[in-house]
């Protein structure tokens, strides 16, 4: 490996992971009120009802596919009887369909943000950077899949990229594996590294949040200022809220 390969495939992943973890800790401690999707549904909902489900469905399938392809070793799938041809065919078909859904959903969401006045006004520079990185990462991943496995003669990323990915978490990064990958896969991985580095400082933080607190939070009590708010007399033991 040369110095550039060491920087990109050994140093950069750990820098991105460190920023990813510490950035979320900082955001949670000092910007809890900003930990939100900053929903713009109140401004426009027709395009959102189309683009959002498409995008989120596609991203979910793509994420599961990446977990299966990068985390699970090739020997494990072969051990349970999944042949390389079956795995490759399933990955290409599902990945292409999910990628198209993701691109279509993202295109609708970007179009909505650009053409709907109130939504565009509520869009920050941070949002624009996030959308640009998302679009770049998704486009490079889909292009790499199509060019290598549909147009080209096929490429088994589980012999190079997947072992490199796992080696990063073993704290024994093998940059040589990534240095041997095709250029489109390198660009896709590099854009993903940058995306994870800026993740904690964007609205993407909502993907790591589950509304568990809603299950145990107390009811919100609303009281009226009108002395004759209800048509029925108040129940015994309860006094209607009056004006001070």
Short mmCIF file of C-alpha atoms in Angstrom, two decimals:
data_model
loop_
_atom_site.label_atom_id
_atom_site.label_comp_id
_atom_site.label_asym_id
_atom_site.label_seq_id
_atom_site.Cartn_x
_atom_site.Cartn_y
_atom_site.Cartn_z
CA UNK A 1 0.00 0.00 0.00
CA UNK A 2 1.02 3.57 -0.61
CA UNK A 3 0.44 6.46 1.77
CA UNK A 4 -2.88 7.35 0.14
CA UNK A 5 -4.23 3.81 0.58
CA UNK A 6 -3.19 3.82 4.23
CA UNK A 7 -4.94 7.15 4.76
CA UNK A 8 -8.15 6.12 3.00
CA UNK A 9 -8.57 2.50 4.13
CA UNK A 10 -6.80 2.39 7.50
CA UNK A 11 -6.90 5.87 9.05
CA UNK A 12 -10.10 7.37 7.63
CA UNK A 13 -12.47 4.60 8.86
CA UNK A 14 -11.34 5.06 12.46
CA UNK A 15 -11.59 8.84 12.21
CA UNK A 16 -15.16 8.50 10.87
CA UNK A 17 -16.13 5.97 13.57
CA UNK A 18 -14.70 8.19 16.32
CA UNK A 19 -16.57 11.25 15.03
CA UNK A 20 -19.72 9.14 14.60
CA UNK A 21 -19.72 7.95 18.23
CA UNK A 22 -18.50 11.11 19.96
CA UNK A 23 -20.65 13.29 17.71
CA UNK A 24 -23.79 11.47 18.83
CA UNK A 25 -22.75 11.73 22.47
CA UNK A 26 -22.16 15.48 22.08
CA UNK A 27 -25.41 15.96 20.18
CA UNK A 28 -27.41 14.08 22.80
CA UNK A 29 -25.90 16.03 25.68
CA UNK A 30 -25.97 19.53 24.22
CA UNK A 31 -28.63 19.48 21.48
CA UNK A 32 -31.48 17.27 22.64
CA UNK A 33 -34.09 19.62 21.23
CA UNK A 34 -32.35 19.46 17.88
CA UNK A 35 -32.41 15.66 17.87
CA UNK A 36 -35.36 15.48 15.51
CA UNK A 37 -36.34 14.88 11.91
CA UNK A 38 -37.42 18.50 11.60
CA UNK A 39 -40.51 17.26 9.79
CA UNK A 40 -41.96 19.46 7.06
CA UNK A 41 -45.20 17.51 6.64
CA UNK A 42 -47.25 20.50 7.76
CA UNK A 43 -46.02 22.41 4.69
CA UNK A 44 -46.71 19.72 2.07
CA UNK A 45 -47.88 16.12 2.35
CA UNK A 46 -48.83 14.84 -1.12
CA UNK A 47 -45.29 14.36 -2.45
CA UNK A 48 -44.08 13.34 1.01
CA UNK A 49 -46.57 10.45 1.12
CA UNK A 50 -45.02 9.09 -2.08
CA UNK A 51 -41.34 9.85 -1.68
CA UNK A 52 -40.85 9.06 2.00
CA UNK A 53 -42.13 5.43 1.96
CA UNK A 54 -40.20 4.72 -1.25
CA UNK A 55 -36.99 6.11 0.20
CA UNK A 56 -37.28 4.47 3.61
CA UNK A 57 -38.26 1.08 2.19
CA UNK A 58 -35.35 1.17 -0.23
CA UNK A 59 -32.85 2.29 2.42
CA UNK A 60 -34.02 -0.42 4.84
CA UNK A 61 -33.55 -3.19 2.25
CA UNK A 62 -30.19 -1.73 1.16
CA UNK A 63 -29.02 -1.57 4.79
CA UNK A 64 -30.04 -5.18 5.45
CA UNK A 65 -28.26 -6.21 2.26
CA UNK A 66 -25.09 -4.46 3.37
CA UNK A 67 -25.26 -6.15 6.76
CA UNK A 68 -25.63 -9.54 5.08
CA UNK A 69 -22.89 -8.90 2.55
CA UNK A 70 -20.32 -7.13 4.72
CA UNK A 71 -20.81 -8.64 8.17
CA UNK A 72 -21.67 -12.27 7.41
CA UNK A 73 -18.63 -14.15 6.00
CA UNK A 74 -18.93 -16.03 2.75
CA UNK A 75 -18.13 -19.32 4.48
CA UNK A 76 -21.17 -18.95 6.75
CA UNK A 77 -23.68 -18.69 3.91
CA UNK A 78 -22.06 -21.62 2.14
CA UNK A 79 -22.19 -23.64 5.37
CA UNK A 80 -25.98 -23.28 5.56
CA UNK A 81 -26.42 -24.37 1.94
CA UNK A 82 -26.65 -21.03 0.13
CA UNK A 83 -24.62 -21.37 -3.06
CA UNK A 84 -22.56 -18.50 -4.42
CA UNK A 85 -24.78 -18.27 -7.50
CA UNK A 86 -27.97 -18.10 -5.42
CA UNK A 87 -26.50 -15.48 -3.10
CA UNK A 88 -25.16 -13.43 -5.99
CA UNK A 89 -28.45 -13.54 -7.90
CA UNK A 90 -30.51 -12.60 -4.83
CA UNK A 91 -28.16 -9.79 -3.87
CA UNK A 92 -28.11 -8.29 -7.36
CA UNK A 93 -31.89 -8.47 -7.90
CA UNK A 94 -32.91 -7.20 -4.45
CA UNK A 95 -30.11 -4.65 -4.40
CA UNK A 96 -31.06 -3.24 -7.78
CA UNK A 97 -34.77 -3.03 -6.94
CA UNK A 98 -34.08 -1.47 -3.52
CA UNK A 99 -31.57 0.94 -5.07
CA UNK A 100 -34.08 2.10 -7.68
CA UNK A 101 -36.71 2.64 -4.97
CA UNK A 102 -34.22 4.59 -2.88
CA UNK A 103 -33.13 6.78 -5.79
CA UNK A 104 -36.74 7.41 -6.85
CA UNK A 105 -37.80 8.28 -3.30
CA UNK A 106 -34.81 10.55 -2.78
CA UNK A 107 -35.44 12.28 -6.11
CA UNK A 108 -39.04 13.01 -5.10
CA UNK A 109 -37.96 14.34 -1.71
CA UNK A 110 -35.29 16.58 -3.24
CA UNK A 111 -37.74 17.81 -5.88
CA UNK A 112 -40.24 18.57 -3.13
CA UNK A 113 -37.67 20.52 -1.14
CA UNK A 114 -36.65 22.52 -4.17
CA UNK A 115 -40.08 23.35 -5.58
CA UNK A 116 -42.31 23.77 -2.52
CA UNK A 117 -41.65 27.26 -1.16
CA UNK A 118 -42.16 26.72 2.60
CA UNK A 119 -40.21 23.45 2.52
CA UNK A 120 -37.34 25.09 0.64
CA UNK A 121 -37.30 27.96 3.12
CA UNK A 122 -37.03 25.49 6.00
CA UNK A 123 -34.13 23.66 4.32
CA UNK A 124 -30.76 24.51 5.88
CA UNK A 125 -27.26 24.25 4.44
CA UNK A 126 -26.79 21.24 6.68
CA UNK A 127 -29.78 19.58 5.00
CA UNK A 128 -28.39 20.32 1.54
CA UNK A 129 -25.05 18.75 2.47
CA UNK A 130 -26.83 15.68 3.85
CA UNK A 131 -28.93 15.24 0.71
CA UNK A 132 -25.86 15.65 -1.51
CA UNK A 133 -23.87 13.02 0.40
CA UNK A 134 -26.83 10.64 0.48
CA UNK A 135 -27.41 11.01 -3.24
CA UNK A 136 -23.71 10.54 -4.02
CA UNK A 137 -23.35 7.44 -1.84
CA UNK A 138 -26.52 5.81 -3.17
CA UNK A 139 -25.72 6.65 -6.80
CA UNK A 140 -22.18 5.28 -6.54
CA UNK A 141 -23.39 2.08 -4.86
CA UNK A 142 -26.09 1.47 -7.47
CA UNK A 143 -23.71 2.27 -10.34
CA UNK A 144 -21.04 -0.05 -8.95
CA UNK A 145 -23.58 -2.88 -8.65
CA UNK A 146 -24.92 -2.40 -12.17
CA UNK A 147 -21.53 -1.93 -13.83
CA UNK A 148 -19.82 -4.81 -12.07
CA UNK A 149 -22.56 -7.42 -11.95
CA UNK A 150 -24.93 -6.62 -14.82
CA UNK A 151 -22.86 -4.83 -17.46
CA UNK A 152 -19.54 -6.39 -16.50
CA UNK A 153 -18.57 -9.96 -15.83
CA UNK A 154 -19.33 -9.85 -12.11
CA UNK A 155 -17.35 -8.97 -9.02
CA UNK A 156 -17.33 -10.84 -5.72
CA UNK A 157 -16.92 -8.09 -3.15
CA UNK A 158 -17.10 -10.66 -0.34
CA UNK A 159 -13.51 -11.66 -1.07
CA UNK A 160 -12.06 -8.16 -0.72
CA UNK A 161 -14.38 -5.44 0.61
CA UNK A 162 -16.20 -7.58 3.19
CA UNK A 163 -12.99 -8.90 4.84
CA UNK A 164 -11.60 -5.36 4.88
CA UNK A 165 -14.79 -4.06 6.53
CA UNK A 166 -14.64 -6.71 9.24
CA UNK A 167 -10.90 -6.22 9.76
CA UNK A 168 -11.57 -2.59 10.73
CA UNK A 169 -13.71 -3.76 13.66
CA UNK A 170 -11.15 -6.42 14.56
CA UNK A 171 -8.65 -3.54 14.91
CA UNK A 172 -6.47 -5.24 12.33
CA UNK A 173 -7.31 -3.19 9.21
CA UNK A 174 -6.15 -4.81 5.99
CA UNK A 175 -6.02 -1.94 3.54
CA UNK A 176 -4.51 -4.12 0.82
CA UNK A 177 -7.90 -5.77 0.30
CA UNK A 178 -9.64 -2.46 -0.35
CA UNK A 179 -6.78 -1.19 -2.49
CA UNK A 180 -7.44 -4.09 -4.88
CA UNK A 181 -11.17 -3.29 -5.29
CA UNK A 182 -12.60 -1.63 -8.45
CA UNK A 183 -12.64 2.16 -8.49
CA UNK A 184 -16.45 2.49 -8.24
CA UNK A 185 -16.52 0.37 -5.07
CA UNK A 186 -13.70 2.47 -3.64
CA UNK A 187 -15.60 5.68 -4.33
CA UNK A 188 -18.77 4.21 -2.83
CA UNK A 189 -16.92 3.18 0.34
CA UNK A 190 -15.18 6.55 0.60
CA UNK A 191 -18.45 8.47 0.23
CA UNK A 192 -19.99 6.25 2.92
CA UNK A 193 -17.08 7.03 5.26
CA UNK A 194 -17.65 10.77 4.78
CA UNK A 195 -21.42 10.33 5.27
CA UNK A 196 -20.93 8.54 8.59
CA UNK A 197 -18.56 11.29 9.73
CA UNK A 198 -21.17 14.03 9.21
CA UNK A 199 -24.11 11.83 10.30
CA UNK A 200 -24.28 13.01 13.96
CA UNK A 201 -24.60 16.64 12.92
CA UNK A 202 -27.56 16.17 10.58
CA UNK A 203 -31.20 15.12 10.88
CA UNK A 204 -30.05 11.53 10.21
CA UNK A 205 -29.71 11.13 13.98
CA UNK A 206 -33.41 10.27 14.08
CA UNK A 207 -32.58 6.86 12.58
CA UNK A 208 -30.97 5.90 15.90
CA UNK A 209 -34.01 6.89 17.92
CA UNK A 210 -36.95 4.73 18.98
CA UNK A 211 -40.06 6.23 20.64
CA UNK A 212 -39.80 3.91 23.65
CA UNK A 213 -40.72 6.70 26.05
CA UNK A 214 -44.16 7.01 24.49
CA UNK A 215 -45.11 3.65 26.02
CA UNK A 216 -44.69 4.85 29.60
CA UNK A 217 -45.19 8.61 29.47
CA UNK A 218 -48.18 10.00 31.43
CA UNK A 219 -51.30 11.28 29.76
CA UNK A 220 -51.43 14.94 28.85
CA UNK A 221 -54.35 16.65 30.57
CA UNK A 222 -56.09 19.44 28.71
CA UNK A 223 -58.36 21.78 30.67
CA UNK A 224 -60.78 24.29 29.27
CA UNK A 225 -61.15 27.89 30.45
CA UNK A 226 -64.85 27.86 29.56
CA UNK A 227 -67.15 27.39 32.55
CA UNK A 228 -69.67 25.64 30.31
CA UNK A 229 -67.31 23.62 28.20
CA UNK A 230 -69.18 20.33 28.54
CA UNK A 231 -72.80 19.42 27.98
CA UNK A 232 -72.81 16.96 30.88
CA UNK A 233 -72.53 17.94 34.54
CA UNK A 234 -69.13 17.28 36.07
CA UNK A 235 -68.61 13.95 37.81
CA UNK A 236 -68.68 13.94 41.58
CA UNK A 237 -65.33 14.81 43.05
CA UNK A 238 -64.21 16.79 40.02
CA UNK A 239 -64.40 20.53 39.78
CA UNK A 240 -64.44 22.23 36.36
CA UNK A 241 -61.48 24.43 35.67
CA UNK A 242 -62.43 28.04 36.16
CA UNK A 243 -60.88 31.31 35.26
CA UNK A 244 -58.60 32.90 37.84
#
